[in-house]
CSV table of C-alpha atoms in Angstrom, one decimal:
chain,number,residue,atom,x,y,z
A,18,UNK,CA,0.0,0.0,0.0
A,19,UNK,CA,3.2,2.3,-0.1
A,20,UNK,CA,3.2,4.9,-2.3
A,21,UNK,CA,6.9,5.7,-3.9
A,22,UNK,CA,8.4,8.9,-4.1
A,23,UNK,CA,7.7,10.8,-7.4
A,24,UNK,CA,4.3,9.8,-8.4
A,25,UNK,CA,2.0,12.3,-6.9
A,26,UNK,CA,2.0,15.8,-7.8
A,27,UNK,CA,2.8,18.5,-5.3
A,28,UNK,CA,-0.6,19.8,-4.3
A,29,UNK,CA,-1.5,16.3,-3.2
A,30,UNK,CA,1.8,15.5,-1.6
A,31,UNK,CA,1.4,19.0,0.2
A,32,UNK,CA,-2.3,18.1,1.5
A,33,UNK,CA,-1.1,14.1,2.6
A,34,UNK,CA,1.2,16.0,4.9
A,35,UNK,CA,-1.8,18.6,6.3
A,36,UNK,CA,-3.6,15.1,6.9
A,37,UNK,CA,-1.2,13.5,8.4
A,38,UNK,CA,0.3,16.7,10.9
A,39,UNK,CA,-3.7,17.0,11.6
A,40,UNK,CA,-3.8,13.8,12.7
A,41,UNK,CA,-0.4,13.7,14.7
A,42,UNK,CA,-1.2,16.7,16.5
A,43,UNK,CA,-4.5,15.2,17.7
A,44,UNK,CA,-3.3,12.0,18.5
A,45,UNK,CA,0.0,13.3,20.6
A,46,UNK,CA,-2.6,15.4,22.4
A,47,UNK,CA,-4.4,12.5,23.3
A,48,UNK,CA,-1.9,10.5,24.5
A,49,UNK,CA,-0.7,11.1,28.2
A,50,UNK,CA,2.6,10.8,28.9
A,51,UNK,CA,2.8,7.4,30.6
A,52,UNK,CA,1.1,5.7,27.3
A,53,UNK,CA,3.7,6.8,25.1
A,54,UNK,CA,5.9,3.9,26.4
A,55,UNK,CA,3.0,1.6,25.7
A,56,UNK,CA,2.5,3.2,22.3
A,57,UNK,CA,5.8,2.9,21.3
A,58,UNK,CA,6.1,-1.0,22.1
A,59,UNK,CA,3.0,-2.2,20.8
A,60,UNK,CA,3.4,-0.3,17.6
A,61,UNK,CA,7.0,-1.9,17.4
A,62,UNK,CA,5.2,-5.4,18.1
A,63,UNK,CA,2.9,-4.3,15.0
A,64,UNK,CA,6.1,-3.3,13.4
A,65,UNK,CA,7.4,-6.4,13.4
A,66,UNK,CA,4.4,-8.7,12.3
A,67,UNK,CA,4.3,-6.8,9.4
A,68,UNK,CA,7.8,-7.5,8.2
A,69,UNK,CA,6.8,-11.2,8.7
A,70,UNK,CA,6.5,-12.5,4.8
A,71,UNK,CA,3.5,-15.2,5.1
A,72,UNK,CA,4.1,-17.4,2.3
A,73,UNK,CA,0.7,-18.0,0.0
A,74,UNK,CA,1.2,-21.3,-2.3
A,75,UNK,CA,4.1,-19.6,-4.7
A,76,UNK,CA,4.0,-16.1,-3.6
A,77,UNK,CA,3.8,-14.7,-0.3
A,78,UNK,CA,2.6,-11.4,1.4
A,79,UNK,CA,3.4,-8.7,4.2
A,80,UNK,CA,0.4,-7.8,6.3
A,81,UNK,CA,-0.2,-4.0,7.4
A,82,UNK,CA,-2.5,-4.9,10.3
A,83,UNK,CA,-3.9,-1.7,9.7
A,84,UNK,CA,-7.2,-2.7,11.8
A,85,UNK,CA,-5.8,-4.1,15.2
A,86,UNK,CA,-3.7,-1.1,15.3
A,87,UNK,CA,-6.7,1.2,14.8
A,88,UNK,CA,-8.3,-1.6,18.0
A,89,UNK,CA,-5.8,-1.6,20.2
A,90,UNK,CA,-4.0,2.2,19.7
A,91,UNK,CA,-7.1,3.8,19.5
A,92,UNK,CA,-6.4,7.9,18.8
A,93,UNK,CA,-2.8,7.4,19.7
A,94,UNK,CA,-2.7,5.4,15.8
A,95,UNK,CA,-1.7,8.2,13.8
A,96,UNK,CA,1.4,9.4,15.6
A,97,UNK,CA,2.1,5.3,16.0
A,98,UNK,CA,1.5,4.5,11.7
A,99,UNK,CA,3.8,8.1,11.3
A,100,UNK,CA,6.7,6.5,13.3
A,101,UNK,CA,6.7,3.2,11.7
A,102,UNK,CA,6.3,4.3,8.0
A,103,UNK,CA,9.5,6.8,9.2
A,104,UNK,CA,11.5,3.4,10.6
A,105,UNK,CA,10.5,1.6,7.5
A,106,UNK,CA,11.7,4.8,5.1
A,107,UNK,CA,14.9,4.4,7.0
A,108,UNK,CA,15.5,0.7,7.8
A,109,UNK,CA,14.4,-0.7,4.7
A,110,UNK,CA,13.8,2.1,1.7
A,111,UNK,CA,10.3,1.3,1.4
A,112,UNK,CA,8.0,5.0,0.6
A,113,UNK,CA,10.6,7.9,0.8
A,114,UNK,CA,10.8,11.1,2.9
A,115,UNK,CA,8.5,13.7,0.6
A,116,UNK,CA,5.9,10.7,0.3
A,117,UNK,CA,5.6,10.0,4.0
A,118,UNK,CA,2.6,12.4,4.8
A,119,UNK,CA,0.1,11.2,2.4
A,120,UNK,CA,1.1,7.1,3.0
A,121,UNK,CA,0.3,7.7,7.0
A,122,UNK,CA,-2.8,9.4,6.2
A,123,UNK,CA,-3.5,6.5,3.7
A,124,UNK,CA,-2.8,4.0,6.2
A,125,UNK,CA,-3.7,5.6,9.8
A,126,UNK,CA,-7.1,7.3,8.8
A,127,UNK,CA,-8.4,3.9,8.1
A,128,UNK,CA,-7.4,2.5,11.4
A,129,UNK,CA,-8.7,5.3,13.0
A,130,UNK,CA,-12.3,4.5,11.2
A,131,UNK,CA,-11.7,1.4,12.3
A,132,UNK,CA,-11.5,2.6,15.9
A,133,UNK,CA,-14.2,4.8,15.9
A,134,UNK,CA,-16.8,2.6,14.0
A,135,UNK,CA,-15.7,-1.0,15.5
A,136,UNK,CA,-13.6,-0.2,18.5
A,137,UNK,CA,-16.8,-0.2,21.2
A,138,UNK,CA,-18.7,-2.9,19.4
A,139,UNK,CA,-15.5,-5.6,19.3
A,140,UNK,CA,-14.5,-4.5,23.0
A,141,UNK,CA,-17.7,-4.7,24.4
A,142,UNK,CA,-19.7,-7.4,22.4
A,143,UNK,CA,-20.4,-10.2,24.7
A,144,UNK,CA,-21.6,-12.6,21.7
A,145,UNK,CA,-19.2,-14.3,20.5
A,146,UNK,CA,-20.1,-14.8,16.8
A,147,UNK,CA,-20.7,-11.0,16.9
A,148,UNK,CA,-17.6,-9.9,17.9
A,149,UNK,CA,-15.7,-12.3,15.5
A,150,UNK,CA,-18.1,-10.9,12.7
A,151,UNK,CA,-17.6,-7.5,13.5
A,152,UNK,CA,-13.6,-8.5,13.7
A,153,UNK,CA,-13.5,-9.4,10.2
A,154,UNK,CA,-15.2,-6.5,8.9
A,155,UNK,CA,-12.9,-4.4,10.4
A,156,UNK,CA,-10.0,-6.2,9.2
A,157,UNK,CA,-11.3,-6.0,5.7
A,158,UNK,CA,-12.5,-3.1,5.3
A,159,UNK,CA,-9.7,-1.5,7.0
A,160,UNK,CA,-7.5,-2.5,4.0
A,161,UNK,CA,-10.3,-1.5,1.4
A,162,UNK,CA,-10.1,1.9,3.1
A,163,UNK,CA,-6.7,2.3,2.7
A,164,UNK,CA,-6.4,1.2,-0.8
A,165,UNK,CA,-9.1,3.9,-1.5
A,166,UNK,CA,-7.6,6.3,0.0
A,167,UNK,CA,-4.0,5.5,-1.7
A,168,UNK,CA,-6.2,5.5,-5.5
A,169,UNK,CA,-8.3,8.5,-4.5
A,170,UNK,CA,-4.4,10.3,-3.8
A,171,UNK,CA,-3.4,9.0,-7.2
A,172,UNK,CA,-6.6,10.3,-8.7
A,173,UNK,CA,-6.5,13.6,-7.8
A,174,UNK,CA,-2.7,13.8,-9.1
A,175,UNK,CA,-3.9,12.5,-12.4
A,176,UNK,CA,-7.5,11.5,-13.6
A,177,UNK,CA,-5.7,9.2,-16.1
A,178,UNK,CA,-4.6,6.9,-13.2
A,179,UNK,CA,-8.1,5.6,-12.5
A,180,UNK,CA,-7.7,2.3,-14.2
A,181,UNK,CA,-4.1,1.4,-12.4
A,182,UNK,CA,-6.6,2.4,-9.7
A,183,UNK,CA,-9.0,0.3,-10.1
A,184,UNK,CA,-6.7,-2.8,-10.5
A,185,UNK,CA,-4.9,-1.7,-6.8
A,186,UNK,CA,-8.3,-2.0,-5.4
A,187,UNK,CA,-9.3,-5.5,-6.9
A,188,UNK,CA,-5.8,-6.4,-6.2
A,189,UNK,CA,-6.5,-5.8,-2.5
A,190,UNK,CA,-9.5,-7.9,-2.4
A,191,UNK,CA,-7.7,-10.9,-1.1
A,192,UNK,CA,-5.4,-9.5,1.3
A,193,UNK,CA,-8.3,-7.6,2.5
A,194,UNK,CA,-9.8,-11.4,3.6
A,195,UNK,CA,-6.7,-12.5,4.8
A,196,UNK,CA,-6.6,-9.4,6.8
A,197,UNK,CA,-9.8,-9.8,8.0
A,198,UNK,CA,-9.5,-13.5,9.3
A,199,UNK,CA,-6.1,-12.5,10.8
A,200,UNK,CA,-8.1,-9.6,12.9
A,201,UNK,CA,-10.7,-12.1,13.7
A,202,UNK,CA,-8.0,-14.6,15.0
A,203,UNK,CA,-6.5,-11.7,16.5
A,204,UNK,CA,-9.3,-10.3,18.0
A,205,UNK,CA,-10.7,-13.4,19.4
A,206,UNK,CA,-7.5,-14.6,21.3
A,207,UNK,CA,-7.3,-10.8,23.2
A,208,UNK,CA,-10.8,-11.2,24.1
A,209,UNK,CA,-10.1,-14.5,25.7
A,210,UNK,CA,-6.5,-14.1,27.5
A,211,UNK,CA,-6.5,-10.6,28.0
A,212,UNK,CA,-9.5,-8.8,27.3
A,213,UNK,CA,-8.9,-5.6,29.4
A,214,UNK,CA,-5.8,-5.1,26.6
A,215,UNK,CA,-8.2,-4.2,23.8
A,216,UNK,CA,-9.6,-1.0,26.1
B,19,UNK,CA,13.7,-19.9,-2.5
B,20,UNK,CA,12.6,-20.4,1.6
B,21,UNK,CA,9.8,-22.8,2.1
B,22,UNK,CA,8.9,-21.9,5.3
B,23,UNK,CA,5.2,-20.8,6.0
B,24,UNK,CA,6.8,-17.2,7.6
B,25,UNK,CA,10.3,-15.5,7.3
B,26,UNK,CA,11.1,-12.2,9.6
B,27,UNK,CA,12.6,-10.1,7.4
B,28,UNK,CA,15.2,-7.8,9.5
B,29,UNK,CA,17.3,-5.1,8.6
B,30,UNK,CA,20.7,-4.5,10.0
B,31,UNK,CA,21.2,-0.6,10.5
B,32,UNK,CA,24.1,0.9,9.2
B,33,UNK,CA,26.7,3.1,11.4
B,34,UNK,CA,26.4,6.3,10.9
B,35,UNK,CA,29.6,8.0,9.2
B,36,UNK,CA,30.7,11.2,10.9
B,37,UNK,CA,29.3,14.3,9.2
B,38,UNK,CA,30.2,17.7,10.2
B,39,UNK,CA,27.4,19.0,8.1
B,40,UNK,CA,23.9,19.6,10.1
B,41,UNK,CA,21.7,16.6,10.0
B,42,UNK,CA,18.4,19.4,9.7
B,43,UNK,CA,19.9,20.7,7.2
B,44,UNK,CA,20.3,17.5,5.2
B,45,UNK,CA,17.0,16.7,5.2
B,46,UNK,CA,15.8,19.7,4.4
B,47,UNK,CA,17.4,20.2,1.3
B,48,UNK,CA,16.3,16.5,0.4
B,49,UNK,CA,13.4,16.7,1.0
B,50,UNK,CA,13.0,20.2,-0.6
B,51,UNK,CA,14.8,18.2,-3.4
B,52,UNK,CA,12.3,15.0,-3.0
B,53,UNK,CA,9.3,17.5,-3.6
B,54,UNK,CA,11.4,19.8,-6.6
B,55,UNK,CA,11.4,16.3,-8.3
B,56,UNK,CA,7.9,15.1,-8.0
B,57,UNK,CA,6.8,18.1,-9.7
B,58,UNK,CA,8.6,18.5,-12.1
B,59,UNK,CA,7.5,17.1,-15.7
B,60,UNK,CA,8.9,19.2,-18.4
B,61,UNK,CA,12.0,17.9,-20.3
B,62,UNK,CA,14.6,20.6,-19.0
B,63,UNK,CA,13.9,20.9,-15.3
B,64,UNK,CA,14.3,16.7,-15.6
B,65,UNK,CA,17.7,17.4,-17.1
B,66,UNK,CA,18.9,19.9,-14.6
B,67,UNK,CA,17.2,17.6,-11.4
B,68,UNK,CA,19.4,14.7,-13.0
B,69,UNK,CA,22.9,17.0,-12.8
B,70,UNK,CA,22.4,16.1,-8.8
B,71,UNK,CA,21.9,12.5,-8.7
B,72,UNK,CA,24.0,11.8,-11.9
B,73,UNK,CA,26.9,13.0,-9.9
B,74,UNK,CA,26.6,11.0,-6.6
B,75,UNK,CA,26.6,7.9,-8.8
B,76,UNK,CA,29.6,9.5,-11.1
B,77,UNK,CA,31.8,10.4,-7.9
B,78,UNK,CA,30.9,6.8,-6.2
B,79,UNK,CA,29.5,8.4,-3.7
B,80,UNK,CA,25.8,6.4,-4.0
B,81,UNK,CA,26.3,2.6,-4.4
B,82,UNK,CA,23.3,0.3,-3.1
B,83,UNK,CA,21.8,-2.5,-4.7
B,84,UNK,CA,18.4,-1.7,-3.9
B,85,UNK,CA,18.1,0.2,-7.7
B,86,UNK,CA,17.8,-2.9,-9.3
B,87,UNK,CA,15.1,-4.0,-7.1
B,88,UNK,CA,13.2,-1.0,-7.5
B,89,UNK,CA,13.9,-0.7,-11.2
B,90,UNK,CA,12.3,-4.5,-11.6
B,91,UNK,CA,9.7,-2.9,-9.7
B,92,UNK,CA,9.3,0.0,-11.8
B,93,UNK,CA,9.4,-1.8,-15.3
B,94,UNK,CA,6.3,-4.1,-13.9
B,95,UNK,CA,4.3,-0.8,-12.4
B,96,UNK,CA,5.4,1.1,-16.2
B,97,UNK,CA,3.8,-1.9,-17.8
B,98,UNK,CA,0.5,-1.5,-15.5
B,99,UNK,CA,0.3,1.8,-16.6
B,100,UNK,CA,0.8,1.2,-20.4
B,101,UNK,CA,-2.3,-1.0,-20.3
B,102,UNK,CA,-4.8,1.0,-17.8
B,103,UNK,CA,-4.0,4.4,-19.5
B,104,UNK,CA,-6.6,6.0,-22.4
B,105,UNK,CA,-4.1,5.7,-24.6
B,106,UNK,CA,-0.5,2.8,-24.3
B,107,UNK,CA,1.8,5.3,-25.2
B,108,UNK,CA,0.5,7.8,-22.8
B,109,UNK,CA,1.0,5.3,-19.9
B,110,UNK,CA,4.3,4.4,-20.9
B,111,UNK,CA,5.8,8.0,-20.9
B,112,UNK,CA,3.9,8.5,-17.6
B,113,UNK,CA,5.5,5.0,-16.1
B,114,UNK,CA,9.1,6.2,-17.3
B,115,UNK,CA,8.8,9.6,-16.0
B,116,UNK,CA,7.5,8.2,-12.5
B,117,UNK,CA,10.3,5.9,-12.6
B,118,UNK,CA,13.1,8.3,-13.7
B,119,UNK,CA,11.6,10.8,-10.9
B,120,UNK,CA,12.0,7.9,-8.0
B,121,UNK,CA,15.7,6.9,-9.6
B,122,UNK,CA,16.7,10.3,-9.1
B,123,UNK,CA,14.7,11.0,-5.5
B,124,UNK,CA,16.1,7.4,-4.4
B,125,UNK,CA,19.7,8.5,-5.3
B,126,UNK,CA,19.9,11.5,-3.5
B,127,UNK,CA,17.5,9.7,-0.7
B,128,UNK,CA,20.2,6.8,-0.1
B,129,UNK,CA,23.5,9.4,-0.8
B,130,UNK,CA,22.2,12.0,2.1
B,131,UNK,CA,19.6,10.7,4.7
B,132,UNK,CA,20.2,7.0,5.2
B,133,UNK,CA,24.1,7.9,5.6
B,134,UNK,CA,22.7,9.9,8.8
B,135,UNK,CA,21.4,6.7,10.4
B,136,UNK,CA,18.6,6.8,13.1
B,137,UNK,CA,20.2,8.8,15.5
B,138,UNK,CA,21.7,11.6,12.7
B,139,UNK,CA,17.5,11.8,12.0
B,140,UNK,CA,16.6,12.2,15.7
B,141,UNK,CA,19.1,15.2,15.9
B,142,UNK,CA,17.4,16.8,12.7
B,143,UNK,CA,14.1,16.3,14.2
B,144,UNK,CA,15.1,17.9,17.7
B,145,UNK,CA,16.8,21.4,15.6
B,146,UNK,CA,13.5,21.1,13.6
B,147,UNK,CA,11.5,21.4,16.6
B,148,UNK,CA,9.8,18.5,16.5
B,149,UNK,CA,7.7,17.6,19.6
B,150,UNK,CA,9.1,15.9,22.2
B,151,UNK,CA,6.2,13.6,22.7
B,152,UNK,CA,6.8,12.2,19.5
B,153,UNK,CA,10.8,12.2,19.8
B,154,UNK,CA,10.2,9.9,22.4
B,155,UNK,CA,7.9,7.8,20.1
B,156,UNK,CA,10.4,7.2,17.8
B,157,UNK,CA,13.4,6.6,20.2
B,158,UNK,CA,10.9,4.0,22.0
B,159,UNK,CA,9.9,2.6,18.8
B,160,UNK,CA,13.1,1.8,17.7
B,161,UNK,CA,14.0,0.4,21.5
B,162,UNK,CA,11.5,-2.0,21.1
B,163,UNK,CA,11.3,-3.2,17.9
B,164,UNK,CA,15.2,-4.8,19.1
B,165,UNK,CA,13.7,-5.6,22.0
B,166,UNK,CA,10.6,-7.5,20.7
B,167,UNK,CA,12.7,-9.1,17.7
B,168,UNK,CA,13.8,-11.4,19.6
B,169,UNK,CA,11.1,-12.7,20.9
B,170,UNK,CA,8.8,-12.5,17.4
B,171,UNK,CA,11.6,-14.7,15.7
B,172,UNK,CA,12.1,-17.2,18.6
B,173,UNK,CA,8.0,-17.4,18.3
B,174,UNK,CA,9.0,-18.3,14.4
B,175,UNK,CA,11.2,-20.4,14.8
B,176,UNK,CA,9.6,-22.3,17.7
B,177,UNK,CA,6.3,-22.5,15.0
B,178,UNK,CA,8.8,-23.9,12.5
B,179,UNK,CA,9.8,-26.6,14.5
B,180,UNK,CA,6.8,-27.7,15.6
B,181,UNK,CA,4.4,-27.6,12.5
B,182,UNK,CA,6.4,-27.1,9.8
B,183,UNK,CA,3.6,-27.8,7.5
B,184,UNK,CA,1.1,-25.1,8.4
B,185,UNK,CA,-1.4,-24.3,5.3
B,186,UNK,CA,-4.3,-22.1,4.7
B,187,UNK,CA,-6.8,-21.0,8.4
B,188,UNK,CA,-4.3,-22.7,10.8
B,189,UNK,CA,-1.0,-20.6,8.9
B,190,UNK,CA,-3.4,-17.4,9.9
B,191,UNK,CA,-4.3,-18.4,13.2
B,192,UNK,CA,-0.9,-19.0,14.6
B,193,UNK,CA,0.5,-15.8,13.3
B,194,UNK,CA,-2.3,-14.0,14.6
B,195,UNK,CA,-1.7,-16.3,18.1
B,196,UNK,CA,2.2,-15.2,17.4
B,197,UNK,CA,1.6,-11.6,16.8
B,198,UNK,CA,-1.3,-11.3,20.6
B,199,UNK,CA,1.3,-12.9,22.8
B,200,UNK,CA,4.0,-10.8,21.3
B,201,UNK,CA,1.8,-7.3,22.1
B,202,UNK,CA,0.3,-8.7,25.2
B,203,UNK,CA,4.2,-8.9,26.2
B,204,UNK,CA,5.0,-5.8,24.8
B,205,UNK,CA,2.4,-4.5,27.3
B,206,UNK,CA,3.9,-5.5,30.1
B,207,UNK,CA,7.2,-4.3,29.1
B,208,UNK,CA,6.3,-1.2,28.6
B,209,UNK,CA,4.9,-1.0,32.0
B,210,UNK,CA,8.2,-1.9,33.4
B,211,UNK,CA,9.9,0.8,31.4
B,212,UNK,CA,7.4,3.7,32.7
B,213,UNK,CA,8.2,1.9,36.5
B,214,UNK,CA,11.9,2.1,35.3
B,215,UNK,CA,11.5,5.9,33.3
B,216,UNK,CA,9.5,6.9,36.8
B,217,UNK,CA,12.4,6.2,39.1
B,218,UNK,CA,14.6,7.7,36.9
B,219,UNK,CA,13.2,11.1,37.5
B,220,UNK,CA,10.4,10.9,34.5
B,221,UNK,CA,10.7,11.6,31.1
B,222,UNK,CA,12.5,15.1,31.5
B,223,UNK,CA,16.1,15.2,30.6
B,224,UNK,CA,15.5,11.5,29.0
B,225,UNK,CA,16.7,13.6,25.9
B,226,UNK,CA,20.3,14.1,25.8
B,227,UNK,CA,20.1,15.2,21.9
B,228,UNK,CA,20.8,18.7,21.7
B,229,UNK,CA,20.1,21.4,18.3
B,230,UNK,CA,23.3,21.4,16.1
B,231,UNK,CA,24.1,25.4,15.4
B,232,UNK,CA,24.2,25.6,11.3
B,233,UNK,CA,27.9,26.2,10.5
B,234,UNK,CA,29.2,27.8,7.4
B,235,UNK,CA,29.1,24.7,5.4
B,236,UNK,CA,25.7,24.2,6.5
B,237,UNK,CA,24.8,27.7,5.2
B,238,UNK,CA,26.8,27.2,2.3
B,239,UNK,CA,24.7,23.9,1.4
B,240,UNK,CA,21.3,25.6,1.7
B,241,UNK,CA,21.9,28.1,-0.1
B,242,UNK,CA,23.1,26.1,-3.1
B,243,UNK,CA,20.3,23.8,-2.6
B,244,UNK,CA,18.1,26.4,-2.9
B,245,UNK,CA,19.4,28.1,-5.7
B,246,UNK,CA,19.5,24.1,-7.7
B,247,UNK,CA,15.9,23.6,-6.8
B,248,UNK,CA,14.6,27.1,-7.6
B,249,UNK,CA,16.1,26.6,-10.8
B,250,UNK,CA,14.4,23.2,-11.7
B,251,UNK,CA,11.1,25.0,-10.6
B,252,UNK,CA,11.8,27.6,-13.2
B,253,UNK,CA,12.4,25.9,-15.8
B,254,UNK,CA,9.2,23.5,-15.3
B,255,UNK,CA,7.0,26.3,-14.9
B,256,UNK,CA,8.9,28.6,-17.8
């Protein structure tokens, strides 16, 4: 879902980055002190599933866990996502520096959405099968969200882009499901060893 | 080729070289170069954003082998284009402008900011004002993800061991298993570390960063940055 350097134009690059300090701004001011500690741990734990390569008959896959992020981090996801994508710029050249802005909003808006629409129902559900549904859907659409987001940012920079645009959206379809059952899974085992973790 | 159902793929950070130039004032200018590049689509503001890049790899001051990976990367997305545009050629001049913009940001990416390392970034950020709030964020972040590492890949490799055939469901279940244990004891970590951070006096004076004043290098490297990118501006929009 990383969007490389040089491909959007400079209004939209200039407005990822509004997104994104909005975002940061509102999530440091949420965040008390003594949660940064836990914020900065569990988004290294998320850190590291996602540079686990899950191998998928002959190809294999990175996860974003965009959606248990968004569960567990709550408002504090934004500055979290911004960090990471920074580490990953640096560790591993994936996105860039100029690019950075509009690929947190692309992937932190979505798990906040996730938070706000999902975030009461999957920590207070008591049904089981109602919590695991409402798991997947937040897995899922999490990813759908963010590949939205990441073609409407290419659409704006050029109209001509909608039918690469299109294709990163189908593309997503099944990683959307895998996210989705991994959120479930996720969800399901928090909720039965630990369930005061997800509030 | 690796069979196994999961692989932790984990970088090993370089050393920072000494630089006696401002690590603010890197980033700046690339990035001010990053964005120069990205819009720029006529034919000479490309040629003159190329002098910069064009010389790093001339003077052998760039060498990574990540180019090739990106440029198998950018062939495949060029193609994409070529067949989703209105019209093939039109796609395949956009896909080769995209990818001779991201050759030349990636250059001058790899030549100036990685060479700073994480800790050359976290000074830039503290003489850019950053908030400390998230300063901390990223020093913690980058604490834990060593910390944590060890105990994601020992999960991995324990997983390996003991079903080494894992397929389909059960492949997602234990990662997702893998991935709750892992934050639940990133959880209590952390608590430690605010118990430990607590008795240390709190988080004031955890930063021991300070601003580094601009020198007359530094000065001397903005203002030729600059003047570079102001030209490429003006001769896009000329």
């Amino acid at each position: 879902m990383h969007i490389s350097e040089g491909i959007l134009s400079g209004s939209v690059l200039v407005a990822g980055w509004a997104g994104s300090i909005a975002g940061i701004s509102y999530g440091l001011k949420k965040t008390e002190p003594d949660k940064i500690v836990r914020t900065a741990l569990i988004s290294s734990a998320f850190f590291l599933a996602s540079l686990v390569n899950v191998r998928f008959g002959p190809s294999s896959t990175h996860l974003t866990l965009i959606a248990p992020m968004g569960l567990i981090l709550g408002q504090a996801v934004f500055p979290a996502v911004f960090v990471a994508l920074l580490l990953q710029a640096l560790l591993f050249h994936f996105g860039g520096l100029a690019v950075l802005g509009a690929n947190t909003f692309a992937m932190a808006f979505p798990a906040l959405m996730t938070h706000i629409m999902f975030g009461r129902a999957v920590r207070e559900g008591t049904g089981k099968f109602r919590v695991m549904v409402f798991s997947f859907m937040a897995g899922a659409l999490a990813v759908i969200m963010g590949a939205l987001i990441a073609g409407a940012l290419l659409g704006l920079t050029d109209r001509n882009f909608l039918g690469a645009v299109k294709l990163l959206v189908i593309a997503h379809i099944p990683l959307a499901v895998i996210e989705g059952a991994v959120t479930l899974f996720l969800v399901s085992w928090l909720k039965r060893v630990m369930p005061e973790f997800l509030s | 080729m690796t069979t196994d159902a999961y692989t932790l793929e984990f970088p090993r950070e370089n050393v920072p070289a000494s630089t006696s130039r401002s690590p603010a004032v890197v980033m700046l200018c690339s990035v001010s170069y990053a964005l120069a590049v990205s819009v720029s689509d006529s034919l000479p503001a490309l040629v003159l954003a190329s002098v910069l890049p064009l010389m790093l790899v001339v003077s052998g001051k760039f060498t990574h082998s990540h180019l090739l990976k990106l440029n198998a990367l950018n062939a495949v997305m060029t193609l994409t284009l070529a067949l989703t545009w209105p019209e093939f050629r039109g796609g395949l001049i956009m896909g080769m402008l995209i990818a001779l913009r991201m050759n030349m940001i990636y250059v001058a990416f790899s030549s100036f900011v990685l060479p700073l390392g994480t800790s050359g970034v976290y000074s830039a950020l503290v003489s850019l004002g950053i908030p400390e709030k998230l300063r901390v964020l990223i020093l913690l972040t980058l604490r834990g993800i060593h910390i944590m590492h060890g105990r994601f890949s020992a999960a991995l490799v324990s997983v390996r061991l003991r079903a080494p055939g894992l397929r389909g469901l059960a492949k997602l279940r234990v990662f997702a298993y893998i991935t709750a244990s892992v934050l639940i004891q990133s959880s209590e970590r952390s608590e430690n570390m605010v118990r430990s951070v607590k008795c240390r006096g709190g988080f004031r004076g955890f930063m021991q960063s300070e601003s580094v004043g601009l020198s007359s290098r530094d000065a001397a490297m903005i203002a030729g940055f600059m003047f570079y990118v102001a030209g490429v501006m003006v001769l896009n929009y000329a």
